[in-house]
């Protein structure tokens, strides 16, 4: 997940730097809101690691929701970027932080501590890229 987001971020930054992707004022506004929402959802590594697994997963799902909401408001390259980011983050939707208690889980699995960390790092990288877009 982290690698895919890193690749997307590098591609976006390159396209902007080379003036292939020229951001509109509306793109910048949506990117700024998404960056703020991602920052609010996933805090520093120390803060996140101090949380329970339930809370960490809740924050990751909030971040994914912020990406989806931003995606709903844009078109063109920013939509393609956010869509690819949302796709990269979809494993979060299959994670669970509570025991199954011998019942069906609809395919949900408990993530490892490393998967939580990787997902949080991916969100932070995405947030950084979106924040950079607002000033590009």
mmCIF file with all atom_site columns, N, CA and C in Angstrom, residues 14-88:
data_model
loop_
_atom_site.group_PDB
_atom_site.id
_atom_site.type_symbol
_atom_site.label_atom_id
_atom_site.label_alt_id
_atom_site.label_comp_id
_atom_site.label_asym_id
_atom_site.label_entity_id
_atom_site.label_seq_id
_atom_site.pdbx_PDB_ins_code
_atom_site.Cartn_x
_atom_site.Cartn_y
_atom_site.Cartn_z
_atom_site.occupancy
_atom_site.B_iso_or_equiv
_atom_site.pdbx_formal_charge
_atom_site.auth_seq_id
_atom_site.auth_comp_id
_atom_site.auth_asym_id
_atom_site.auth_atom_id
_atom_site.pdbx_PDB_model_num
ATOM 1   N N  . UNK A 1 14 ? 5.769   14.771 -10.440 1.00 0.00 ? 14 UNK A N  1
ATOM 2   C CA . UNK A 1 14 ? 6.475   14.923 -11.712 1.00 0.00 ? 14 UNK A CA 1
ATOM 3   C C  . UNK A 1 14 ? 5.587   15.604 -12.748 1.00 0.00 ? 14 UNK A C  1
ATOM 4   N N  . UNK A 1 15 ? 4.334   15.165 -12.846 1.00 0.00 ? 15 UNK A N  1
ATOM 5   C CA . UNK A 1 15 ? 3.413   15.760 -13.826 1.00 0.00 ? 15 UNK A CA 1
ATOM 6   C C  . UNK A 1 15 ? 3.184   17.238 -13.549 1.00 0.00 ? 15 UNK A C  1
ATOM 7   N N  . UNK A 1 16 ? 3.101   17.597 -12.300 1.00 0.00 ? 16 UNK A N  1
ATOM 8   C CA . UNK A 1 16 ? 2.909   19.005 -11.937 1.00 0.00 ? 16 UNK A CA 1
ATOM 9   C C  . UNK A 1 16 ? 4.182   19.800 -12.241 1.00 0.00 ? 16 UNK A C  1
ATOM 10  N N  . UNK A 1 17 ? 5.315   19.243 -11.857 1.00 0.00 ? 17 UNK A N  1
ATOM 11  C CA . UNK A 1 17 ? 6.601   19.916 -12.089 1.00 0.00 ? 17 UNK A CA 1
ATOM 12  C C  . UNK A 1 17 ? 6.851   20.144 -13.579 1.00 0.00 ? 17 UNK A C  1
ATOM 13  N N  . UNK A 1 18 ? 6.465   19.182 -14.417 1.00 0.00 ? 18 UNK A N  1
ATOM 14  C CA . UNK A 1 18 ? 6.678   19.281 -15.859 1.00 0.00 ? 18 UNK A CA 1
ATOM 15  C C  . UNK A 1 18 ? 5.542   20.017 -16.573 1.00 0.00 ? 18 UNK A C  1
ATOM 16  N N  . UNK A 1 19 ? 4.611   20.580 -15.828 1.00 0.00 ? 19 UNK A N  1
ATOM 17  C CA . UNK A 1 19 ? 3.466   21.319 -16.366 1.00 0.00 ? 19 UNK A CA 1
ATOM 18  C C  . UNK A 1 19 ? 2.574   20.476 -17.274 1.00 0.00 ? 19 UNK A C  1
ATOM 19  N N  . UNK A 1 20 ? 2.591   19.178 -17.079 1.00 0.00 ? 20 UNK A N  1
ATOM 20  C CA . UNK A 1 20 ? 1.664   18.296 -17.787 1.00 0.00 ? 20 UNK A CA 1
ATOM 21  C C  . UNK A 1 20 ? 0.309   18.370 -17.093 1.00 0.00 ? 20 UNK A C  1
ATOM 22  N N  . UNK A 1 21 ? 0.355   18.458 -15.784 1.00 0.00 ? 21 UNK A N  1
ATOM 23  C CA . UNK A 1 21 ? -0.852  18.575 -14.974 1.00 0.00 ? 21 UNK A CA 1
ATOM 24  C C  . UNK A 1 21 ? -0.893  19.992 -14.436 1.00 0.00 ? 21 UNK A C  1
ATOM 25  N N  . UNK A 1 22 ? -1.786  20.786 -14.983 1.00 0.00 ? 22 UNK A N  1
ATOM 26  C CA . UNK A 1 22 ? -1.956  22.168 -14.535 1.00 0.00 ? 22 UNK A CA 1
ATOM 27  C C  . UNK A 1 22 ? -3.209  22.196 -13.666 1.00 0.00 ? 22 UNK A C  1
ATOM 28  N N  . UNK A 1 23 ? -2.992  22.493 -12.416 1.00 0.00 ? 23 UNK A N  1
ATOM 29  C CA . UNK A 1 23 ? -4.086  22.465 -11.448 1.00 0.00 ? 23 UNK A CA 1
ATOM 30  C C  . UNK A 1 23 ? -4.980  23.684 -11.568 1.00 0.00 ? 23 UNK A C  1
ATOM 31  N N  . UNK A 1 24 ? -6.272  23.456 -11.463 1.00 0.00 ? 24 UNK A N  1
ATOM 32  C CA . UNK A 1 24 ? -7.236  24.550 -11.455 1.00 0.00 ? 24 UNK A CA 1
ATOM 33  C C  . UNK A 1 24 ? -7.401  25.043 -10.019 1.00 0.00 ? 24 UNK A C  1
ATOM 34  N N  . UNK A 1 25 ? -7.961  26.225 -9.850  1.00 0.00 ? 25 UNK A N  1
ATOM 35  C CA . UNK A 1 25 ? -8.253  26.677 -8.489  1.00 0.00 ? 25 UNK A CA 1
ATOM 36  C C  . UNK A 1 25 ? -9.169  25.690 -7.747  1.00 0.00 ? 25 UNK A C  1
ATOM 37  N N  . UNK A 1 26 ? -10.115 25.100 -8.451  1.00 0.00 ? 26 UNK A N  1
ATOM 38  C CA . UNK A 1 26 ? -11.006 24.117 -7.813  1.00 0.00 ? 26 UNK A CA 1
ATOM 39  C C  . UNK A 1 26 ? -10.220 22.885 -7.363  1.00 0.00 ? 26 UNK A C  1
ATOM 40  N N  . UNK A 1 27 ? -9.259  22.428 -8.186  1.00 0.00 ? 27 UNK A N  1
ATOM 41  C CA . UNK A 1 27 ? -8.402  21.306 -7.797  1.00 0.00 ? 27 UNK A CA 1
ATOM 42  C C  . UNK A 1 27 ? -7.652  21.624 -6.509  1.00 0.00 ? 27 UNK A C  1
ATOM 43  N N  . UNK A 1 28 ? -7.100  22.823 -6.453  1.00 0.00 ? 28 UNK A N  1
ATOM 44  C CA . UNK A 1 28 ? -6.329  23.229 -5.272  1.00 0.00 ? 28 UNK A CA 1
ATOM 45  C C  . UNK A 1 28 ? -7.207  23.263 -4.024  1.00 0.00 ? 28 UNK A C  1
ATOM 46  N N  . UNK A 1 29 ? -8.422  23.734 -4.189  1.00 0.00 ? 29 UNK A N  1
ATOM 47  C CA . UNK A 1 29 ? -9.350  23.798 -3.050  1.00 0.00 ? 29 UNK A CA 1
ATOM 48  C C  . UNK A 1 29 ? -9.687  22.400 -2.539  1.00 0.00 ? 29 UNK A C  1
ATOM 49  N N  . UNK A 1 30 ? -10.012 21.503 -3.455  1.00 0.00 ? 30 UNK A N  1
ATOM 50  C CA . UNK A 1 30 ? -10.342 20.129 -3.065  1.00 0.00 ? 30 UNK A CA 1
ATOM 51  C C  . UNK A 1 30 ? -9.123  19.446 -2.453  1.00 0.00 ? 30 UNK A C  1
ATOM 52  N N  . UNK A 1 31 ? -7.952  19.634 -3.045  1.00 0.00 ? 31 UNK A N  1
ATOM 53  C CA . UNK A 1 31 ? -6.730  19.032 -2.515  1.00 0.00 ? 31 UNK A CA 1
ATOM 54  C C  . UNK A 1 31 ? -6.433  19.542 -1.104  1.00 0.00 ? 31 UNK A C  1
ATOM 55  N N  . UNK A 1 32 ? -6.629  20.840 -0.878  1.00 0.00 ? 32 UNK A N  1
ATOM 56  C CA . UNK A 1 32 ? -6.379  21.413 0.446   1.00 0.00 ? 32 UNK A CA 1
ATOM 57  C C  . UNK A 1 32 ? -7.326  20.823 1.488   1.00 0.00 ? 32 UNK A C  1
ATOM 58  N N  . UNK A 1 33 ? -8.598  20.699 1.135   1.00 0.00 ? 33 UNK A N  1
ATOM 59  C CA . UNK A 1 33 ? -9.582  20.111 2.065   1.00 0.00 ? 33 UNK A CA 1
ATOM 60  C C  . UNK A 1 33 ? -9.249  18.653 2.342   1.00 0.00 ? 33 UNK A C  1
ATOM 61  N N  . UNK A 1 34 ? -8.908  17.905 1.299   1.00 0.00 ? 34 UNK A N  1
ATOM 62  C CA . UNK A 1 34 ? -8.563  16.493 1.483   1.00 0.00 ? 34 UNK A CA 1
ATOM 63  C C  . UNK A 1 34 ? -7.312  16.357 2.349   1.00 0.00 ? 34 UNK A C  1
ATOM 64  N N  . UNK A 1 35 ? -6.313  17.193 2.112   1.00 0.00 ? 35 UNK A N  1
ATOM 65  C CA . UNK A 1 35 ? -5.088  17.148 2.914   1.00 0.00 ? 35 UNK A CA 1
ATOM 66  C C  . UNK A 1 35 ? -5.394  17.419 4.383   1.00 0.00 ? 35 UNK A C  1
ATOM 67  N N  . UNK A 1 36 ? -6.229  18.407 4.639   1.00 0.00 ? 36 UNK A N  1
ATOM 68  C CA . UNK A 1 36 ? -6.604  18.724 6.027   1.00 0.00 ? 36 UNK A CA 1
ATOM 69  C C  . UNK A 1 36 ? -7.371  17.569 6.662   1.00 0.00 ? 36 UNK A C  1
ATOM 70  N N  . UNK A 1 37 ? -8.274  16.972 5.904   1.00 0.00 ? 37 UNK A N  1
ATOM 71  C CA . UNK A 1 37 ? -9.057  15.849 6.433   1.00 0.00 ? 37 UNK A CA 1
ATOM 72  C C  . UNK A 1 37 ? -8.175  14.634 6.718   1.00 0.00 ? 37 UNK A C  1
ATOM 73  N N  . UNK A 1 38 ? -7.211  14.371 5.841   1.00 0.00 ? 38 UNK A N  1
ATOM 74  C CA . UNK A 1 38 ? -6.295  13.255 6.069   1.00 0.00 ? 38 UNK A CA 1
ATOM 75  C C  . UNK A 1 38 ? -5.423  13.510 7.288   1.00 0.00 ? 38 UNK A C  1
ATOM 76  N N  . UNK A 1 39 ? -4.960  14.742 7.430   1.00 0.00 ? 39 UNK A N  1
ATOM 77  C CA . UNK A 1 39 ? -4.150  15.100 8.595   1.00 0.00 ? 39 UNK A CA 1
ATOM 78  C C  . UNK A 1 39 ? -4.950  14.930 9.888   1.00 0.00 ? 39 UNK A C  1
ATOM 79  N N  . UNK A 1 40 ? -6.205  15.312 9.848   1.00 0.00 ? 40 UNK A N  1
ATOM 80  C CA . UNK A 1 40 ? -7.059  15.169 11.035  1.00 0.00 ? 40 UNK A CA 1
ATOM 81  C C  . UNK A 1 40 ? -7.340  13.702 11.348  1.00 0.00 ? 40 UNK A C  1
ATOM 82  N N  . UNK A 1 41 ? -7.430  12.872 10.322  1.00 0.00 ? 41 UNK A N  1
ATOM 83  C CA . UNK A 1 41 ? -7.773  11.461 10.524  1.00 0.00 ? 41 UNK A CA 1
ATOM 84  C C  . UNK A 1 41 ? -6.598  10.639 11.050  1.00 0.00 ? 41 UNK A C  1
ATOM 85  N N  . UNK A 1 42 ? -5.419  10.870 10.500  1.00 0.00 ? 42 UNK A N  1
ATOM 86  C CA . UNK A 1 42 ? -4.259  10.060 10.874  1.00 0.00 ? 42 UNK A CA 1
ATOM 87  C C  . UNK A 1 42 ? -3.174  10.988 11.404  1.00 0.00 ? 42 UNK A C  1
ATOM 88  N N  . UNK A 1 43 ? -2.951  10.885 12.693  1.00 0.00 ? 43 UNK A N  1
ATOM 89  C CA . UNK A 1 43 ? -1.967  11.744 13.339  1.00 0.00 ? 43 UNK A CA 1
ATOM 90  C C  . UNK A 1 43 ? -0.548  11.238 13.172  1.00 0.00 ? 43 UNK A C  1
ATOM 91  N N  . UNK A 1 44 ? 0.301   11.674 14.052  1.00 0.00 ? 44 UNK A N  1
ATOM 92  C CA . UNK A 1 44 ? 1.711   11.279 14.010  1.00 0.00 ? 44 UNK A CA 1
ATOM 93  C C  . UNK A 1 44 ? 1.848   9.787  14.303  1.00 0.00 ? 44 UNK A C  1
ATOM 94  N N  . UNK A 1 45 ? 2.970   9.202  13.908  1.00 0.00 ? 45 UNK A N  1
ATOM 95  C CA . UNK A 1 45 ? 3.165   7.782  14.214  1.00 0.00 ? 45 UNK A CA 1
ATOM 96  C C  . UNK A 1 45 ? 3.036   7.473  15.708  1.00 0.00 ? 45 UNK A C  1
ATOM 97  N N  . UNK A 1 46 ? 3.575   8.330  16.540  1.00 0.00 ? 46 UNK A N  1
ATOM 98  C CA . UNK A 1 46 ? 3.508   8.102  17.979  1.00 0.00 ? 46 UNK A CA 1
ATOM 99  C C  . UNK A 1 46 ? 2.063   8.143  18.484  1.00 0.00 ? 46 UNK A C  1
ATOM 100 N N  . UNK A 1 47 ? 1.297   9.090  17.991  1.00 0.00 ? 47 UNK A N  1
ATOM 101 C CA . UNK A 1 47 ? -0.098  9.216  18.392  1.00 0.00 ? 47 UNK A CA 1
ATOM 102 C C  . UNK A 1 47 ? -0.900  8.002  17.949  1.00 0.00 ? 47 UNK A C  1
ATOM 103 N N  . UNK A 1 48 ? -0.711  7.593  16.706  1.00 0.00 ? 48 UNK A N  1
ATOM 104 C CA . UNK A 1 48 ? -1.469  6.461  16.170  1.00 0.00 ? 48 UNK A CA 1
ATOM 105 C C  . UNK A 1 48 ? -1.126  5.169  16.896  1.00 0.00 ? 48 UNK A C  1
ATOM 106 N N  . UNK A 1 49 ? 0.157   4.937  17.163  1.00 0.00 ? 49 UNK A N  1
ATOM 107 C CA . UNK A 1 49 ? 0.574   3.693  17.803  1.00 0.00 ? 49 UNK A CA 1
ATOM 108 C C  . UNK A 1 49 ? 0.085   3.598  19.241  1.00 0.00 ? 49 UNK A C  1
ATOM 109 N N  . UNK A 1 50 ? -0.218  4.729  19.855  1.00 0.00 ? 50 UNK A N  1
ATOM 110 C CA . UNK A 1 50 ? -0.729  4.722  21.220  1.00 0.00 ? 50 UNK A CA 1
ATOM 111 C C  . UNK A 1 50 ? -2.215  4.368  21.280  1.00 0.00 ? 50 UNK A C  1
ATOM 112 N N  . UNK A 1 51 ? -2.887  4.388  20.135  1.00 0.00 ? 51 UNK A N  1
ATOM 113 C CA . UNK A 1 51 ? -4.324  4.106  20.090  1.00 0.00 ? 51 UNK A CA 1
ATOM 114 C C  . UNK A 1 51 ? -4.593  2.602  20.094  1.00 0.00 ? 51 UNK A C  1
ATOM 115 N N  . UNK A 1 52 ? -5.819  2.253  20.434  1.00 0.00 ? 52 UNK A N  1
ATOM 116 C CA . UNK A 1 52 ? -6.244  0.852  20.318  1.00 0.00 ? 52 UNK A CA 1
ATOM 117 C C  . UNK A 1 52 ? -6.366  0.493  18.839  1.00 0.00 ? 52 UNK A C  1
ATOM 118 N N  . UNK A 1 53 ? -6.387  -0.796 18.545  1.00 0.00 ? 53 UNK A N  1
ATOM 119 C CA . UNK A 1 53 ? -6.550  -1.229 17.157  1.00 0.00 ? 53 UNK A CA 1
ATOM 120 C C  . UNK A 1 53 ? -7.879  -0.749 16.580  1.00 0.00 ? 53 UNK A C  1
ATOM 121 N N  . UNK A 1 54 ? -8.910  -0.739 17.392  1.00 0.00 ? 54 UNK A N  1
ATOM 122 C CA . UNK A 1 54 ? -10.225 -0.276 16.927  1.00 0.00 ? 54 UNK A CA 1
ATOM 123 C C  . UNK A 1 54 ? -10.138 1.190  16.503  1.00 0.00 ? 54 UNK A C  1
ATOM 124 N N  . UNK A 1 55 ? -9.491  2.002  17.316  1.00 0.00 ? 55 UNK A N  1
ATOM 125 C CA . UNK A 1 55 ? -9.367  3.417  16.992  1.00 0.00 ? 55 UNK A CA 1
ATOM 126 C C  . UNK A 1 55 ? -8.456  3.652  15.787  1.00 0.00 ? 55 UNK A C  1
ATOM 127 N N  . UNK A 1 56 ? -7.375  2.873  15.694  1.00 0.00 ? 56 UNK A N  1
ATOM 128 C CA . UNK A 1 56 ? -6.489  3.020  14.537  1.00 0.00 ? 56 UNK A CA 1
ATOM 129 C C  . UNK A 1 56 ? -7.235  2.693  13.248  1.00 0.00 ? 56 UNK A C  1
ATOM 130 N N  . UNK A 1 57 ? -8.012  1.614  13.278  1.00 0.00 ? 57 UNK A N  1
ATOM 131 C CA . UNK A 1 57 ? -8.771  1.236  12.092  1.00 0.00 ? 57 UNK A CA 1
ATOM 132 C C  . UNK A 1 57 ? -9.835  2.276  11.772  1.00 0.00 ? 57 UNK A C  1
ATOM 133 N N  . UNK A 1 58 ? -10.470 2.807  12.799  1.00 0.00 ? 58 UNK A N  1
ATOM 134 C CA . UNK A 1 58 ? -11.463 3.866  12.580  1.00 0.00 ? 58 UNK A CA 1
ATOM 135 C C  . UNK A 1 58 ? -10.828 5.063  11.881  1.00 0.00 ? 58 UNK A C  1
ATOM 136 N N  . UNK A 1 59 ? -9.647  5.458  12.322  1.00 0.00 ? 59 UNK A N  1
ATOM 137 C CA . UNK A 1 59 ? -8.959  6.600  11.712  1.00 0.00 ? 59 UNK A CA 1
ATOM 138 C C  . UNK A 1 59 ? -8.588  6.316  10.258  1.00 0.00 ? 59 UNK A C  1
ATOM 139 N N  . UNK A 1 60 ? -8.150  5.086  9.988   1.00 0.00 ? 60 UNK A N  1
ATOM 140 C CA . UNK A 1 60 ? -7.821  4.732  8.606   1.00 0.00 ? 60 UNK A CA 1
ATOM 141 C C  . UNK A 1 60 ? -9.058  4.758  7.719   1.00 0.00 ? 60 UNK A C  1
ATOM 142 N N  . UNK A 1 61 ? -10.166 4.296  8.249   1.00 0.00 ? 61 UNK A N  1
ATOM 143 C CA . UNK A 1 61 ? -11.406 4.335  7.465   1.00 0.00 ? 61 UNK A CA 1
ATOM 144 C C  . UNK A 1 61 ? -11.867 5.769  7.240   1.00 0.00 ? 61 UNK A C  1
ATOM 145 N N  . UNK A 1 62 ? -11.676 6.635  8.232   1.00 0.00 ? 62 UNK A N  1
ATOM 146 C CA . UNK A 1 62 ? -12.001 8.054  8.052   1.00 0.00 ? 62 UNK A CA 1
ATOM 147 C C  . UNK A 1 62 ? -11.147 8.653  6.942   1.00 0.00 ? 62 UNK A C  1
ATOM 148 N N  . UNK A 1 63 ? -9.884  8.283  6.896   1.00 0.00 ? 63 UNK A N  1
ATOM 149 C CA . UNK A 1 63 ? -8.998  8.787  5.843   1.00 0.00 ? 63 UNK A CA 1
ATOM 150 C C  . UNK A 1 63 ? -9.461  8.303  4.474   1.00 0.00 ? 63 UNK A C  1
ATOM 151 N N  . UNK A 1 64 ? -9.817  7.039  4.370   1.00 0.00 ? 64 UNK A N  1
ATOM 152 C CA . UNK A 1 64 ? -10.311 6.517  3.095   1.00 0.00 ? 64 UNK A CA 1
ATOM 153 C C  . UNK A 1 64 ? -11.594 7.234  2.690   1.00 0.00 ? 64 UNK A C  1
ATOM 154 N N  . UNK A 1 65 ? -12.456 7.514  3.645   1.00 0.00 ? 65 UNK A N  1
ATOM 155 C CA . UNK A 1 65 ? -13.689 8.251  3.347   1.00 0.00 ? 65 UNK A CA 1
ATOM 156 C C  . UNK A 1 65 ? -13.369 9.664  2.852   1.00 0.00 ? 65 UNK A C  1
ATOM 157 N N  . UNK A 1 66 ? -12.365 10.299 3.431   1.00 0.00 ? 66 UNK A N  1
ATOM 158 C CA . UNK A 1 66 ? -11.974 11.641 2.987   1.00 0.00 ? 66 UNK A CA 1
ATOM 159 C C  . UNK A 1 66 ? -11.496 11.615 1.536   1.00 0.00 ? 66 UNK A C  1
ATOM 160 N N  . UNK A 1 67 ? -10.770 10.572 1.170   1.00 0.00 ? 67 UNK A N  1
ATOM 161 C CA . UNK A 1 67 ? -10.314 10.434 -0.214  1.00 0.00 ? 67 UNK A CA 1
ATOM 162 C C  . UNK A 1 67 ? -11.517 10.260 -1.140  1.00 0.00 ? 67 UNK A C  1
ATOM 163 N N  . UNK A 1 68 ? -12.457 9.422  -0.740  1.00 0.00 ? 68 UNK A N  1
ATOM 164 C CA . UNK A 1 68 ? -13.649 9.178  -1.565  1.00 0.00 ? 68 UNK A CA 1
ATOM 165 C C  . UNK A 1 68 ? -14.489 10.446 -1.719  1.00 0.00 ? 68 UNK A C  1
ATOM 166 N N  . UNK A 1 69 ? -14.623 11.209 -0.665  1.00 0.00 ? 69 UNK A N  1
ATOM 167 C CA . UNK A 1 69 ? -15.403 12.450 -0.735  1.00 0.00 ? 69 UNK A CA 1
ATOM 168 C C  . UNK A 1 69 ? -14.715 13.449 -1.663  1.00 0.00 ? 69 UNK A C  1
ATOM 169 N N  . UNK A 1 70 ? -13.401 13.570 -1.545  1.00 0.00 ? 70 UNK A N  1
ATOM 170 C CA . UNK A 1 70 ? -12.669 14.477 -2.435  1.00 0.00 ? 70 UNK A CA 1
ATOM 171 C C  . UNK A 1 70 ? -12.829 14.029 -3.883  1.00 0.00 ? 70 UNK A C  1
ATOM 172 N N  . UNK A 1 71 ? -12.742 12.736 -4.112  1.00 0.00 ? 71 UNK A N  1
ATOM 173 C CA . UNK A 1 71 ? -12.886 12.183 -5.459  1.00 0.00 ? 71 UNK A CA 1
ATOM 174 C C  . UNK A 1 71 ? -14.241 12.535 -6.064  1.00 0.00 ? 71 UNK A C  1
ATOM 175 N N  . UNK A 1 72 ? -15.263 12.579 -5.242  1.00 0.00 ? 72 UNK A N  1
ATOM 176 C CA . UNK A 1 72 ? -16.610 12.881 -5.732  1.00 0.00 ? 72 UNK A CA 1
ATOM 177 C C  . UNK A 1 72 ? -16.750 14.322 -6.232  1.00 0.00 ? 72 UNK A C  1
ATOM 178 N N  . UNK A 1 73 ? -15.803 15.179 -5.894  1.00 0.00 ? 73 UNK A N  1
ATOM 179 C CA . UNK A 1 73 ? -15.909 16.599 -6.228  1.00 0.00 ? 73 UNK A CA 1
ATOM 180 C C  . UNK A 1 73 ? -15.006 17.060 -7.356  1.00 0.00 ? 73 UNK A C  1
ATOM 181 N N  . UNK A 1 74 ? -14.287 16.130 -7.996  1.00 0.00 ? 74 UNK A N  1
ATOM 182 C CA . UNK A 1 74 ? -13.327 16.547 -9.018  1.00 0.00 ? 74 UNK A CA 1
ATOM 183 C C  . UNK A 1 74 ? -13.436 15.694 -10.274 1.00 0.00 ? 74 UNK A C  1
ATOM 184 N N  . UNK A 1 75 ? -12.765 16.161 -11.307 1.00 0.00 ? 75 UNK A N  1
ATOM 185 C CA . UNK A 1 75 ? -12.691 15.451 -12.579 1.00 0.00 ? 75 UNK A CA 1
ATOM 186 C C  . UNK A 1 75 ? -11.243 15.518 -13.055 1.00 0.00 ? 75 UNK A C  1
ATOM 187 N N  . UNK A 1 76 ? -10.949 14.816 -14.117 1.00 0.00 ? 76 UNK A N  1
ATOM 188 C CA . UNK A 1 76 ? -9.624  14.896 -14.720 1.00 0.00 ? 76 UNK A CA 1
ATOM 189 C C  . UNK A 1 76 ? -8.537  14.273 -13.875 1.00 0.00 ? 76 UNK A C  1
ATOM 190 N N  . UNK A 1 77 ? -7.329  14.827 -13.976 1.00 0.00 ? 77 UNK A N  1
ATOM 191 C CA . UNK A 1 77 ? -6.163  14.214 -13.340 1.00 0.00 ? 77 UNK A CA 1
ATOM 192 C C  . UNK A 1 77 ? -6.293  14.086 -11.833 1.00 0.00 ? 77 UNK A C  1
ATOM 193 N N  . UNK A 1 78 ? -6.859  15.072 -11.160 1.00 0.00 ? 78 UNK A N  1
ATOM 194 C CA . UNK A 1 78 ? -7.004  14.942 -9.710  1.00 0.00 ? 78 UNK A CA 1
ATOM 195 C C  . UNK A 1 78 ? -7.936  13.783 -9.375  1.00 0.00 ? 78 UNK A C  1
ATOM 196 N N  . UNK A 1 79 ? -8.987  13.610 -10.145 1.00 0.00 ? 79 UNK A N  1
ATOM 197 C CA . UNK A 1 79 ? -9.890  12.471 -9.920  1.00 0.00 ? 79 UNK A CA 1
ATOM 198 C C  . UNK A 1 79 ? -9.166  11.156 -10.175 1.00 0.00 ? 79 UNK A C  1
ATOM 199 N N  . UNK A 1 80 ? -8.368  11.116 -11.213 1.00 0.00 ? 80 UNK A N  1
ATOM 200 C CA . UNK A 1 80 ? -7.633  9.890  -11.524 1.00 0.00 ? 80 UNK A CA 1
ATOM 201 C C  . UNK A 1 80 ? -6.638  9.571  -10.419 1.00 0.00 ? 80 UNK A C  1
ATOM 202 N N  . UNK A 1 81 ? -5.960  10.613 -9.928  1.00 0.00 ? 81 UNK A N  1
ATOM 203 C CA . UNK A 1 81 ? -5.004  10.442 -8.834  1.00 0.00 ? 81 UNK A CA 1
ATOM 204 C C  . UNK A 1 81 ? -5.709  9.942  -7.572  1.00 0.00 ? 81 UNK A C  1
ATOM 205 N N  . UNK A 1 82 ? -6.796  10.610 -7.200  1.00 0.00 ? 82 UNK A N  1
ATOM 206 C CA . UNK A 1 82 ? -7.526  10.205 -5.989  1.00 0.00 ? 82 UNK A CA 1
ATOM 207 C C  . UNK A 1 82 ? -8.153  8.816  -6.145  1.00 0.00 ? 82 UNK A C  1
ATOM 208 N N  . UNK A 1 83 ? -8.639  8.502  -7.341  1.00 0.00 ? 83 UNK A N  1
ATOM 209 C CA . UNK A 1 83 ? -9.207  7.180  -7.586  1.00 0.00 ? 83 UNK A CA 1
ATOM 210 C C  . UNK A 1 83 ? -8.165  6.086  -7.419  1.00 0.00 ? 83 UNK A C  1
ATOM 211 N N  . UNK A 1 84 ? -6.968  6.323  -7.957  1.00 0.00 ? 84 UNK A N  1
ATOM 212 C CA . UNK A 1 84 ? -5.888  5.347  -7.804  1.00 0.00 ? 84 UNK A CA 1
ATOM 213 C C  . UNK A 1 84 ? -5.468  5.224  -6.335  1.00 0.00 ? 84 UNK A C  1
ATOM 214 N N  . UNK A 1 85 ? -5.458  6.343  -5.623  1.00 0.00 ? 85 UNK A N  1
ATOM 215 C CA . UNK A 1 85 ? -5.123  6.311  -4.202  1.00 0.00 ? 85 UNK A CA 1
ATOM 216 C C  . UNK A 1 85 ? -6.180  5.528  -3.418  1.00 0.00 ? 85 UNK A C  1
ATOM 217 N N  . UNK A 1 86 ? -7.446  5.774  -3.713  1.00 0.00 ? 86 UNK A N  1
ATOM 218 C CA . UNK A 1 86 ? -8.519  5.041  -3.037  1.00 0.00 ? 86 UNK A CA 1
ATOM 219 C C  . UNK A 1 86 ? -8.410  3.544  -3.305  1.00 0.00 ? 86 UNK A C  1
ATOM 220 N N  . UNK A 1 87 ? -8.104  3.190  -4.532  1.00 0.00 ? 87 UNK A N  1
ATOM 221 C CA . UNK A 1 87 ? -7.935  1.782  -4.880  1.00 0.00 ? 87 UNK A CA 1
ATOM 222 C C  . UNK A 1 87 ? -6.786  1.162  -4.084  1.00 0.00 ? 87 UNK A C  1
ATOM 223 N N  . UNK A 1 88 ? -5.683  1.889  -3.961  1.00 0.00 ? 88 UNK A N  1
ATOM 224 C CA . UNK A 1 88 ? -4.535  1.384  -3.203  1.00 0.00 ? 88 UNK A CA 1
ATOM 225 C C  . UNK A 1 88 ? -4.867  1.174  -1.732  1.00 0.00 ? 88 UNK A C  1
#
